[in-house]
Amino acid sequence: MGCCCCFSSWSLLCQTLFLLNLAAYHLAHASSDEYISAIGHPGMKSPDVRVGLEAWNFCNEVGMEAPNMGSPRLADCADLCCPLIIDSLGRTTKCEVHHKVNESDNSLGTGDKFPVTRFKPYTDPDLFAVEKEQYLASLCENGNFDKNTTLCPENGKNISKIITKRNFPCFSEGCMNQPLVYHNYTRLVSLGDQIESLTGGFYGTYDLDADLSKGVGNKSYFSVTWQKNLSTGSWIFSQRLTTSSKYPWLMLYLRADATEGFNGGYHYSGRGIKRKLLESPNFKVKVTLDVKQGGGPNNPCDGDVLTNVTRYSEMIINPATTSRCHADNLVSCPPYHVSRTGEKIYRNETSQFPYSAYHLYCSPGNANYLEEPYDICDPYSNPQAQELVQILPHPEWAVHGYPEKQGDGWVGDSRTWVLDVGALSSRLYFYQDLGTEPARRVWSSINVGTEIYVSSTGMTAEWSVSDFDILVPEDVASSGVSFD
Ligand SMILES: *[C@@H]1O[C@H](CO)[C@@H](O)[C@H](O)[C@H]1NC(C)=O
Ligand SMILES: *[C@@H]1O[C@H](CO)[C@@H](O)[C@H](O)[C@H]1NC(C)=O
Ligand SMILES: *[C@@H]1O[C@H](CO)[C@@H](O)[C@H](O)[C@H]1NC(C)=O
Ligand SMILES: *[C@@H]1O[C@H](CO)[C@@H](O)[C@H](O)[C@H]1NC(C)=O
Ligand SMILES: *[C@@H]1O[C@H](CO)[C@@H](O)[C@H](O)[C@H]1NC(C)=O
Ligand SMILES: *[C@@H]1O[C@H](CO)[C@@H](O)[C@H](O)[C@H]1NC(C)=O
Ligand SMILES: *[C@@H]1O[C@H](CO)[C@@H](O)[C@H](O)[C@H]1NC(C)=O
Ligand SMILES: *[C@@H]1O[C@H](CO)[C@@H](O)[C@H](O)[C@H]1NC(C)=O
């Protein structure tokens, strides 16, 4: 599902509006109760900034760059340096911000030569963006991640085109250009006496004729700002996303990727902050999500996983979202539900199937043995076929720390969630061809963010994310699945 703008951070991460995401199950397990962080900056507490921005089009590629904007991969990586100075006035510190990525790095566009020759100046905008992402990541590296320490799945095979009958909004030829992106480079701020920290942001619009210096008006808009919560030490990532008549379907996520290998939804290696492979059922995600504005009724969010099918498991917390899966519309339900006790309940068992726990299930377009009835959603949205499980707040999922009822965690109900994403994601149905070994469920990206899906008028979503962490059991971390 394409469109827009994503903030991946090499050291922090993520958020979204309504939704959390992902994963798998398996009760029992966990011989140890001790969990340790799997990311470079646990809990978003580093004083330094590591943020990457990427924008993509409908099929998760670049296609064409926006005029004078370079390739839509940018980074803001800044260290706060406060050396101790001992002089006649005593001991003081004088803080400075040290940038690792400058404007000429951020403005690199298709065909430009990189300052480091191992990165190739491709003339294809899609290939160039991959090189630029890796070049920027190489500037940001500082020990928060070691790109040699993570294993990730191998690239999948090519899939043949699927013809869709669905209509997607498009104002004219092209219809999904890259955005204009502006950058408030990280700078020092003093809050209170002596306490210095960093703040910065990215913002922009998809409407190429917009002049944001005159205000947003009825144009599309996105922004992310980072600042410290001085009482907890966590970063607060504040986001806003507004759709417009030309751009009615936009997404904005904060994302944590693996340090090497695929990111969810992509067919090339990115550079992220997760030092370990996340495999169901053994991981949890902690995040504080404060939803300020909902973005209208058409608003889900996701996290994702990748094999040859890009698999998304998404929890939608927008209470305006209804269940498309119900007893007289089995096409939108997974073939079966796995109960908390491990029992399979088929979707045609109408007195027992928890229809209201599901928004939508979409089968992968390259499956060989789909069970009727089935629906294949949005076949062009990813470089690979897509399988989507969108769930809703429900007691079935609340046992894993997820919201129990609609409205939980919504506007005015900011919460810190500890989601047993590993356990949840192993309980979900995902398609496999008959007779194949159950696939390992390894999740390469975790997103928190929002998608505003085809709004007839401009809609705005606004939210902040802090305290983000990914936790893995210590015994898993110290066994063969660990990479450090
Ligand atoms: C920006 O940084 C790159 C690499 O870090 C360096 O090669 C380049 O000279 C710098 N450009 C400017 C204008 O400082
Ligand atoms: C990571 O691997 C590359 C290629 O194998 C190697 O050149 C580089 O030195 C390694 N880096 C570290 C920090 O081990
Ligand atoms: C997939 O298709 C692209 C474009 O046709 C081609 O460049 C690439 O080599 C193919 N990849 C595989 C794994 O076959
Ligand atoms: C960028 O900086 C300007 C001027 O300080 C400020 O008004 C604006 O809110 C900032 N935007 C973001 C997204 O940080
Ligand atoms: C957007 O605002 C401009 C200026 O206020 C107005 O002329 C135009 O009709 C508006 N467009 C839409 C689609 O509302
Ligand atoms: C900082 O964190 C505290 C404790 O979680 C919270 O109460 C407060 O609202 C946060 N401040 C901001 C500006 O988010
Ligand atoms: C991708 O598909 C190929 C061919 O079916 C298979 O050999 C390979 O194991 C798959 N890769 C993943 C990561 O599932
Ligand atoms: C319900 O679905 C299962 C699995 O598809 C099938 O075996 C069974 O016959 C169906 N039962 C009814 C009553 O249709």
Coordinates of C-alpha atoms and ligand atoms in Angstrom, one line a residue:
M1 CA 0.0 0.0 0.0
G2 CA 1.9 2.9 -1.0
C3 CA 2.1 6.5 -0.9
C4 CA 4.0 8.3 1.3
C5 CA 6.3 9.2 3.8
C6 CA 8.0 7.2 6.3
F7 CA 10.4 8.1 9.0
S8 CA 12.8 5.4 9.8
S9 CA 15.2 6.0 12.4
W10 CA 18.5 4.5 12.8
S11 CA 18.3 5.0 16.4
L12 CA 14.9 5.7 17.5
L13 CA 11.7 5.1 16.4
C14 CA 8.4 5.1 15.6
Q15 CA 4.9 5.9 16.0
T16 CA 1.6 6.1 14.6
L17 CA -1.6 6.9 15.1
F18 CA -3.5 4.2 15.7
L19 CA -1.8 1.3 15.6
L20 CA 0.6 -1.0 16.6
N21 CA 1.3 -4.1 14.9
L22 CA 2.2 -7.4 14.4
A23 CA 2.8 -10.8 15.3
A24 CA 2.8 -14.2 16.5
Y25 CA 2.0 -16.6 19.2
H26 CA 2.9 -19.5 21.3
L27 CA 2.2 -19.5 24.8
A28 CA 4.4 -21.3 27.1
H29 CA 7.9 -20.6 26.2
A30 CA 10.1 -18.0 27.9
S31 CA 12.1 -19.9 30.3
S32 CA 13.4 -16.6 31.5
D33 CA 11.4 -13.6 32.5
E34 CA 14.2 -11.2 31.9
Y35 CA 14.0 -9.1 28.8
I36 CA 16.7 -6.9 27.2
S37 CA 16.5 -4.3 24.5
A38 CA 17.0 -5.3 20.9
I39 CA 17.6 -1.8 19.6
G40 CA 20.5 0.6 19.6
H41 CA 18.9 3.3 21.8
P42 CA 16.7 1.5 24.2
G43 CA 13.6 3.5 25.3
M44 CA 14.7 6.4 23.0
K45 CA 16.9 7.7 25.8
S46 CA 20.1 8.5 23.9
P47 CA 20.9 12.2 24.1
D48 CA 21.9 12.0 20.4
V49 CA 19.6 12.1 17.3
R50 CA 19.5 9.5 14.7
V51 CA 16.6 10.0 12.2
G52 CA 16.2 9.0 8.6
L53 CA 13.4 10.0 6.4
E54 CA 12.2 8.2 3.3
A55 CA 9.3 8.8 1.0
W56 CA 7.9 6.4 -1.5
N57 CA 5.3 6.1 -4.1
F58 CA 2.4 3.8 -4.6
C59 CA 4.5 0.7 -5.2
N60 CA 7.0 1.5 -2.5
E61 CA 9.5 2.9 -5.0
V62 CA 10.7 6.4 -5.9
G63 CA 9.8 6.5 -9.6
M64 CA 10.7 10.2 -10.1
E65 CA 12.3 12.7 -7.7
A66 CA 10.4 15.9 -6.9
P67 CA 11.9 18.9 -8.7
N68 CA 15.1 20.2 -6.9
M69 CA 14.6 17.9 -4.0
G70 CA 17.2 15.2 -4.6
S71 CA 16.5 11.6 -3.8
P72 CA 13.8 11.3 -1.0
R73 CA 16.1 9.8 1.5
L74 CA 17.3 12.3 4.2
A75 CA 18.9 12.0 7.6
D76 CA 19.5 14.0 10.7
C77 CA 22.2 12.5 12.8
A78 CA 23.5 14.8 15.5
D79 CA 25.5 14.2 18.7
L80 CA 25.2 16.4 21.8
C81 CA 28.7 17.1 23.1
C82 CA 29.0 18.8 26.4
P83 CA 32.7 18.8 27.4
L84 CA 33.6 19.8 30.9
I85 CA 35.4 23.1 31.0
I86 CA 37.5 23.9 34.1
D87 CA 38.4 27.6 34.2
S88 CA 38.6 30.5 36.7
L89 CA 34.8 30.3 37.1
G90 CA 34.9 26.7 38.1
R91 CA 33.6 23.6 36.3
T92 CA 31.1 24.2 33.6
T93 CA 30.0 22.5 30.5
K94 CA 29.4 24.1 27.1
C95 CA 27.3 22.0 24.9
E96 CA 27.6 21.8 21.1
V97 CA 25.8 19.9 18.4
H98 CA 27.9 17.8 16.1
H99 CA 26.2 17.0 12.8
K100 CA 27.2 13.8 10.9
V101 CA 25.1 14.5 7.8
N102 CA 25.3 17.9 6.0
E103 CA 23.1 19.6 3.4
S104 CA 25.1 18.4 0.5
D105 CA 24.7 14.8 1.7
N106 CA 20.9 15.3 2.1
S107 CA 20.5 16.9 -1.3
L108 CA 22.1 14.1 -3.3
G109 CA 19.9 13.2 -6.2
T110 CA 19.9 10.6 -8.9
G111 CA 23.1 10.4 -10.8
D112 CA 25.1 12.5 -8.3
K113 CA 28.5 11.1 -7.2
F114 CA 28.7 10.2 -3.6
P115 CA 31.7 11.5 -1.6
V116 CA 32.5 7.8 -0.9
T117 CA 33.1 5.9 -4.1
R118 CA 31.8 2.5 -2.9
F119 CA 28.2 4.0 -3.2
K120 CA 27.1 3.9 -6.8
P121 CA 25.7 7.0 -8.5
Y122 CA 22.9 5.1 -10.3
T123 CA 20.8 7.0 -12.9
D124 CA 17.7 5.0 -11.9
P125 CA 15.9 6.9 -9.1
D126 CA 14.9 3.7 -7.4
L127 CA 18.4 2.2 -7.3
F128 CA 19.9 5.6 -6.4
A129 CA 17.6 5.9 -3.3
V130 CA 18.9 2.6 -2.0
E131 CA 22.5 3.7 -2.3
K132 CA 21.7 7.0 -0.7
E133 CA 20.0 5.4 2.2
Q134 CA 23.0 3.3 2.8
Y135 CA 25.4 6.2 2.3
L136 CA 23.5 8.3 4.9
A137 CA 23.4 5.4 7.3
S138 CA 27.2 5.0 7.0
L139 CA 27.6 8.6 8.1
C140 CA 25.3 8.0 11.1
E141 CA 26.9 4.9 12.4
N142 CA 28.3 5.3 15.8
G143 CA 28.1 2.1 17.6
N144 CA 24.4 2.1 18.1
F145 CA 24.2 -0.5 15.5
D146 CA 26.6 -2.8 13.9
K147 CA 25.5 -3.6 10.5
N148 CA 27.4 -6.9 10.5
T149 CA 25.4 -8.3 13.4
T150 CA 22.0 -9.0 12.0
L151 CA 20.8 -11.8 9.8
C152 CA 17.8 -11.1 7.5
P153 CA 15.9 -13.0 4.9
E154 CA 17.2 -13.2 1.4
N155 CA 15.6 -11.3 -1.4
G156 CA 12.4 -13.0 -2.6
K157 CA 11.7 -14.0 -6.1
N158 CA 10.0 -11.8 -8.7
I159 CA 6.3 -12.1 -8.9
S160 CA 4.2 -11.8 -12.0
K161 CA 1.8 -8.9 -12.3
I162 CA -1.7 -9.2 -11.0
I163 CA -4.4 -7.2 -12.6
T164 CA -6.6 -5.4 -10.1
K165 CA -10.2 -4.3 -10.6
R166 CA -9.8 -1.8 -7.8
N167 CA -9.7 1.9 -8.5
F168 CA -7.3 4.1 -6.6
P169 CA -7.5 7.8 -6.5
C170 CA -5.3 9.6 -9.0
F171 CA -5.6 13.2 -10.1
S172 CA -3.7 12.9 -13.4
E173 CA -0.8 11.2 -15.0
G174 CA 1.9 10.4 -12.5
C175 CA -0.4 11.0 -9.5
M176 CA 2.0 9.9 -6.9
N177 CA 5.0 12.2 -7.0
Q178 CA 7.6 12.5 -4.3
P179 CA 7.1 15.3 -1.7
L180 CA 8.8 18.6 -1.1
V181 CA 10.8 18.0 2.1
Y182 CA 12.2 20.7 4.3
H183 CA 14.6 20.1 7.2
N184 CA 15.0 21.9 10.5
Y185 CA 18.5 20.6 11.3
T186 CA 18.9 19.5 14.9
R187 CA 19.9 22.3 17.1
L188 CA 20.6 22.9 20.8
V189 CA 17.8 24.0 23.1
S190 CA 18.1 25.0 26.7
L191 CA 15.2 24.1 28.9
G192 CA 15.6 25.4 32.3
D193 CA 18.9 26.0 33.9
Q194 CA 21.8 24.3 32.5
I195 CA 19.8 21.5 30.9
E196 CA 20.6 21.4 27.3
S197 CA 19.2 19.0 24.7
L198 CA 18.5 18.7 21.0
T199 CA 15.5 19.4 18.8
G200 CA 14.9 19.2 15.1
G201 CA 12.4 18.2 12.5
F202 CA 11.4 17.4 9.0
Y203 CA 8.2 18.7 7.3
G204 CA 6.8 19.0 3.8
T205 CA 4.0 18.5 1.4
Y206 CA 3.1 16.4 -1.6
D207 CA 1.4 19.3 -3.4
L208 CA 4.3 20.6 -5.6
D209 CA 2.6 23.9 -6.1
A210 CA 2.3 24.6 -2.3
D211 CA 4.2 27.4 -0.7
L212 CA 4.4 26.4 2.9
S213 CA 6.0 29.7 3.8
K214 CA 2.4 31.1 3.4
G215 CA 0.9 28.4 5.5
V216 CA -0.5 25.0 4.8
G217 CA -3.9 26.1 3.4
N218 CA -5.7 23.2 1.9
K219 CA -2.5 21.4 0.8
S220 CA -1.2 18.2 2.1
Y221 CA 1.3 18.4 4.9
F222 CA 3.4 16.1 7.1
S223 CA 5.8 16.9 9.9
V224 CA 7.8 15.2 12.5
T225 CA 9.6 17.0 15.3
W226 CA 11.9 15.5 17.9
Q227 CA 12.5 16.9 21.4
K228 CA 13.4 15.4 24.7
N229 CA 11.1 14.7 27.6
L230 CA 13.3 16.1 30.3
S231 CA 11.6 14.2 33.1
T232 CA 11.9 10.7 31.5
G233 CA 14.9 11.3 29.2
S234 CA 13.0 9.8 26.3
W235 CA 12.7 11.4 22.9
I236 CA 9.2 12.6 22.0
F237 CA 8.5 12.2 18.3
S238 CA 5.5 14.4 17.4
Q239 CA 3.9 13.8 14.1
R240 CA 1.2 15.4 12.0
L241 CA -0.3 14.3 8.7
T242 CA -2.9 16.1 6.6
T243 CA -4.4 14.9 3.3
S244 CA -5.6 17.2 0.5
S245 CA -7.9 16.8 -2.5
K246 CA -5.0 15.7 -4.7
Y247 CA -3.4 13.5 -2.1
P248 CA -6.3 11.9 -0.2
W249 CA -4.3 8.8 0.8
L250 CA -1.2 9.3 2.8
M251 CA 0.7 7.5 5.5
L252 CA 3.3 8.5 8.0
Y253 CA 5.1 6.1 10.2
L254 CA 8.0 6.0 12.5
R255 CA 9.8 2.7 11.8
A256 CA 12.4 0.5 13.4
D257 CA 14.2 -1.7 10.8
A258 CA 16.8 -4.3 11.0
T259 CA 20.4 -3.1 10.9
E260 CA 20.8 -5.0 7.6
G261 CA 18.6 -6.8 5.2
F262 CA 15.1 -6.1 4.2
N263 CA 12.8 -3.6 5.7
G264 CA 9.2 -4.5 5.7
G265 CA 7.6 -3.9 2.4
Y266 CA 10.9 -3.4 0.4
H267 CA 12.9 -5.6 -1.8
Y268 CA 16.3 -4.1 -1.0
S269 CA 18.5 -3.9 2.1
G270 CA 18.0 -0.9 4.3
R271 CA 19.8 0.2 7.4
G272 CA 18.1 0.2 10.7
I273 CA 18.5 0.1 14.4
K274 CA 17.4 -3.4 15.5
R275 CA 20.4 -5.4 16.5
K276 CA 18.5 -8.7 16.6
L277 CA 16.1 -10.6 14.5
L278 CA 12.7 -10.5 15.9
E279 CA 11.1 -13.9 15.7
S280 CA 7.7 -14.9 17.0
P281 CA 6.8 -15.6 19.7
N282 CA 9.8 -14.0 21.5
F283 CA 9.6 -10.3 21.6
K284 CA 7.7 -7.4 23.0
V285 CA 7.3 -3.8 21.9
K286 CA 7.0 -1.0 24.4
V287 CA 5.7 2.4 23.3
T288 CA 3.9 5.4 24.6
L289 CA 1.4 6.6 22.1
D290 CA -0.5 9.9 22.5
V291 CA -3.1 10.4 19.9
K292 CA -4.1 14.1 19.6
Q293 CA -6.2 14.0 16.4
G294 CA -7.7 11.0 14.8
G295 CA -7.4 11.6 11.0
G296 CA -11.0 10.7 10.3
P297 CA -12.6 7.3 9.9
N298 CA -10.3 5.8 7.4
N299 CA -7.2 5.4 9.4
P300 CA -5.3 2.3 10.2
C301 CA -1.6 1.7 11.0
D302 CA 0.9 -1.0 10.7
G303 CA 3.9 -3.1 11.4
D304 CA 5.1 -5.6 9.0
V305 CA 7.1 -8.6 8.2
L306 CA 8.7 -10.0 5.1
T307 CA 9.2 -13.3 3.4
N308 CA 8.5 -13.7 -0.2
V309 CA 5.1 -12.3 0.7
T310 CA 5.1 -9.1 2.5
R311 CA 3.0 -9.8 5.6
Y312 CA 1.4 -7.1 7.6
S313 CA -0.2 -7.6 10.9
E314 CA -1.8 -4.4 12.0
M315 CA -3.9 -3.4 14.9
I316 CA -6.1 -0.5 14.2
I317 CA -7.1 1.5 17.3
N318 CA -9.2 4.2 15.6
P319 CA -12.6 3.6 17.1
A320 CA -14.3 4.7 13.9
T321 CA -13.0 1.6 12.2
T322 CA -15.7 -1.0 11.7
S323 CA -15.2 -4.7 11.1
R324 CA -15.5 -5.7 7.4
C325 CA -15.2 -9.3 8.5
H326 CA -18.5 -10.7 9.6
A327 CA -20.7 -13.8 9.3
D328 CA -22.2 -12.7 6.0
N329 CA -19.0 -11.4 4.5
L330 CA -16.5 -14.3 5.1
V331 CA -14.4 -13.1 2.2
S332 CA -12.9 -10.5 4.6
C333 CA -12.1 -12.9 7.3
P334 CA -9.1 -15.2 7.7
P335 CA -10.0 -18.9 7.1
Y336 CA -9.7 -19.5 10.8
H337 CA -9.0 -17.9 14.2
V338 CA -6.7 -19.4 16.7
S339 CA -8.2 -19.0 20.2
R340 CA -6.2 -18.2 23.3
T341 CA -6.1 -21.9 24.1
G342 CA -4.8 -22.8 20.6
E343 CA -8.1 -24.0 19.2
K344 CA -8.8 -23.4 15.6
I345 CA -12.2 -21.8 14.9
Y346 CA -13.2 -21.7 11.3
R347 CA -14.8 -18.6 10.0
N348 CA -18.0 -20.4 9.1
E349 CA -18.5 -21.4 12.7
T350 CA -20.7 -18.4 13.1
S351 CA -21.6 -18.9 16.8
Q352 CA -17.9 -19.0 17.8
F353 CA -15.8 -17.0 15.4
P354 CA -14.8 -13.6 16.9
Y355 CA -15.7 -11.5 13.9
S356 CA -15.3 -8.2 15.7
A357 CA -11.7 -9.0 16.5
Y358 CA -10.9 -8.6 12.8
H359 CA -11.2 -5.6 10.4
L360 CA -9.9 -7.2 7.3
Y361 CA -7.9 -10.2 6.0
C362 CA -6.4 -10.2 2.5
S363 CA -4.8 -13.2 0.9
P364 CA -1.4 -13.1 -0.9
G365 CA -1.8 -12.8 -4.6
N366 CA 0.8 -15.5 -5.4
A367 CA -0.8 -18.2 -3.3
N368 CA -1.4 -21.6 -5.0
Y369 CA -4.3 -23.0 -3.0
L370 CA -6.5 -20.2 -1.7
E371 CA -9.6 -21.2 0.1
E372 CA -12.8 -19.7 -1.3
P373 CA -14.0 -17.1 -0.7
Y374 CA -10.9 -15.0 -0.7
D375 CA -9.9 -11.4 -1.5
I376 CA -6.6 -10.1 -2.7
C377 CA -6.2 -6.5 -1.7
D378 CA -4.0 -3.9 -3.4
P379 CA -1.7 -6.2 -5.4
Y380 CA 0.5 -3.3 -6.5
S381 CA 1.2 -1.9 -3.2
N382 CA 4.4 -3.7 -2.5
P383 CA 7.2 -5.0 -4.6
Q384 CA 6.1 -8.5 -3.5
A385 CA 2.7 -9.9 -3.0
Q386 CA 1.0 -8.8 0.2
E387 CA -0.9 -10.5 2.9
L388 CA -2.7 -8.4 5.4
V389 CA -4.2 -9.2 8.8
Q390 CA -5.9 -6.1 10.3
I391 CA -7.2 -6.6 13.8
L392 CA -9.3 -4.5 16.1
P393 CA -9.2 -4.0 19.8
H394 CA -10.8 -7.1 21.4
P395 CA -10.5 -9.3 24.5
E396 CA -9.0 -12.0 22.3
W397 CA -5.9 -9.8 21.8
A398 CA -5.9 -8.0 25.1
V399 CA -4.3 -11.0 26.8
H400 CA -1.1 -9.9 24.9
G401 CA -1.3 -6.3 26.2
Y402 CA -3.2 -5.0 23.2
P403 CA -6.3 -2.7 23.6
E404 CA -9.4 -4.6 24.7
K405 CA -12.1 -2.3 23.3
Q406 CA -12.4 0.4 20.8
G407 CA -11.5 3.8 22.2
D408 CA -8.7 2.4 24.4
G409 CA -5.6 4.5 23.8
W410 CA -7.4 6.9 21.5
V411 CA -7.6 10.7 21.7
G412 CA -7.2 11.8 25.3
D413 CA -6.2 8.4 26.5
S414 CA -2.4 8.5 26.1
R415 CA -0.9 5.2 27.2
T416 CA 2.3 3.3 27.5
W417 CA 1.8 -0.1 26.0
V418 CA 3.9 -3.2 26.5
L419 CA 2.7 -5.3 23.6
D420 CA 3.5 -9.0 23.4
V421 CA 3.8 -8.7 19.7
G422 CA 5.7 -11.9 19.4
A423 CA 2.9 -13.9 21.1
L424 CA 0.1 -12.2 19.2
S425 CA 1.8 -12.6 15.8
S426 CA 2.3 -16.3 16.3
R427 CA -1.4 -16.7 16.9
L428 CA -2.5 -15.1 13.7
Y429 CA -3.4 -17.0 10.5
F430 CA -1.0 -16.5 7.7
Y431 CA -1.3 -18.4 4.4
Q432 CA 1.1 -21.2 3.6
D433 CA 1.0 -23.5 0.6
L434 CA -0.2 -27.0 1.4
G435 CA 2.4 -29.3 2.7
T436 CA 5.0 -26.7 3.5
E437 CA 6.8 -26.4 6.8
P438 CA 5.4 -23.7 9.1
A439 CA 7.4 -20.6 8.2
R440 CA 9.5 -18.9 10.8
R441 CA 7.8 -15.6 11.6
V442 CA 10.7 -13.1 11.5
W443 CA 9.6 -9.4 11.6
S444 CA 12.0 -7.1 9.9
S445 CA 10.3 -3.8 10.6
I446 CA 8.1 -2.4 13.3
N447 CA 6.1 0.7 12.5
V448 CA 4.0 3.0 14.6
G449 CA 2.1 5.5 12.5
T450 CA -1.0 6.2 10.5
E451 CA -2.5 5.8 7.2
I452 CA -5.3 8.1 6.1
Y453 CA -7.1 6.1 3.5
V454 CA -8.9 8.0 0.8
S455 CA -10.5 10.9 2.5
S456 CA -13.0 13.0 0.6
T457 CA -11.8 16.1 2.5
G458 CA -8.5 17.1 4.1
M459 CA -8.1 15.1 7.3
T460 CA -5.5 15.7 9.9
A461 CA -3.9 13.1 12.3
E462 CA -1.6 14.2 15.0
W463 CA 0.2 12.0 17.6
S464 CA 3.4 11.5 19.5
V465 CA 5.5 8.5 20.3
S466 CA 8.0 8.1 23.1
D467 CA 9.6 5.4 25.2
F468 CA 9.9 3.1 22.2
D469 CA 11.7 -0.1 22.8
I470 CA 11.8 -3.7 21.5
L471 CA 12.5 -6.3 24.1
V472 CA 13.7 -9.8 23.7
P473 CA 14.2 -12.5 26.4
E474 CA 17.7 -12.6 27.7
D475 CA 18.0 -16.3 27.0
V476 CA 17.0 -15.8 23.4
A477 CA 19.4 -12.9 23.1
S478 CA 22.3 -14.9 24.4
S479 CA 21.6 -18.0 22.2
G480 CA 22.2 -18.4 18.5
V481 CA 19.7 -15.9 17.5
S482 CA 21.8 -13.1 18.8
F483 CA 24.1 -11.1 16.7
D484 CA 26.2 -9.0 18.8
Ligands
LIG1 C1 29.4 17.1 3.6 O1 29.9 15.9 4.2 C2 30.5 15.0 3.2 C3 30.8 13.7 3.9 O2 30.6 13.7 5.2 C4 31.8 15.7 2.8 O3 32.4 14.9 1.8 C5 31.4 17.0 2.1 O4 32.6 17.7 1.8 C6 30.6 17.9 3.1 N1 30.1 19.0 2.4 C7 30.1 20.2 2.9 C8 29.6 21.3 2.1 O5 30.5 20.4 4.0
LIG2 C1 31.4 -5.4 8.4 O1 31.6 -6.2 7.3 C2 32.3 -5.6 6.2 C3 32.2 -6.5 5.0 O2 32.2 -7.9 5.4 C4 33.7 -5.3 6.6 O3 34.4 -4.7 5.6 C5 33.6 -4.4 7.8 O4 34.9 -4.2 8.3 C6 32.8 -5.0 8.9 N1 32.6 -4.0 10.0 C7 32.8 -4.3 11.3 C8 32.5 -3.2 12.2 O5 33.1 -5.4 11.6
LIG3 C1 13.3 -9.3 -10.9 O1 12.9 -8.5 -12.0 C2 13.8 -7.4 -12.2 C3 13.2 -6.5 -13.3 O2 12.7 -7.3 -14.3 C4 15.2 -7.9 -12.5 O3 16.1 -6.9 -12.7 C5 15.7 -8.8 -11.4 O4 16.9 -9.4 -11.7 C6 14.7 -9.9 -11.1 N1 15.0 -10.6 -9.9 C7 15.0 -11.9 -9.7 C8 15.4 -12.4 -8.4 O5 14.7 -12.6 -10.6
LIG4 C1 10.8 24.2 12.0 O1 11.3 25.4 12.6 C2 10.3 26.4 12.5 C3 11.0 27.7 13.0 O2 11.7 27.4 14.2 C4 9.1 26.1 13.4 O3 8.2 27.1 13.4 C5 8.5 24.8 12.9 O4 7.5 24.4 13.8 C6 9.6 23.7 12.8 N1 8.9 22.5 12.2 C7 9.2 21.3 12.5 C8 8.5 20.2 11.8 O5 10.0 21.0 13.4
LIG5 C1 -7.8 25.7 -1.9 O1 -7.6 27.0 -1.4 C2 -7.5 28.0 -2.5 C3 -7.2 29.3 -1.9 O2 -7.9 29.5 -0.7 C4 -8.9 28.0 -3.3 O3 -8.8 28.9 -4.3 C5 -9.1 26.6 -3.8 O4 -10.3 26.5 -4.5 C6 -9.0 25.5 -2.7 N1 -9.1 24.2 -3.3 C7 -9.8 23.3 -2.8 C8 -9.8 22.0 -3.6 O5 -10.5 23.4 -1.8
LIG6 C1 7.1 13.4 29.9 O1 6.9 12.1 30.5 C2 6.0 12.2 31.6 C3 6.0 10.8 32.3 O2 5.7 9.8 31.4 C4 4.6 12.6 31.1 O3 3.7 12.6 32.2 C5 4.7 13.9 30.4 O4 3.5 14.2 29.9 C6 5.8 13.8 29.3 N1 6.0 15.2 28.8 C7 5.6 15.5 27.5 C8 5.9 16.9 27.1 O5 5.2 14.6 26.8
LIG7 C1 11.4 -17.4 -1.4 O1 10.9 -18.3 -2.3 C2 11.8 -19.3 -2.7 C3 11.2 -20.1 -3.9 O2 10.0 -20.6 -3.5 C4 12.2 -20.1 -1.6 O3 13.2 -21.0 -2.0 C5 12.8 -19.2 -0.5 O4 13.1 -20.0 0.6 C6 11.8 -18.2 -0.1 N1 12.4 -17.2 0.8 C7 11.9 -16.9 1.9 C8 12.6 -15.9 2.7 O5 10.8 -17.4 2.3
LIG8 C1 -16.6 -24.8 7.3 O1 -15.2 -24.6 6.7 C2 -14.4 -25.8 6.8 C3 -13.1 -25.4 6.4 O2 -13.1 -24.7 5.2 C4 -15.1 -26.9 6.0 O3 -14.3 -28.0 6.1 C5 -16.5 -27.2 6.5 O4 -17.1 -28.1 5.7 C6 -17.3 -25.9 6.6 N1 -18.6 -26.1 7.3 C7 -19.7 -25.7 6.8 C8 -20.9 -26.0 7.7 O5 -19.8 -25.1 5.7

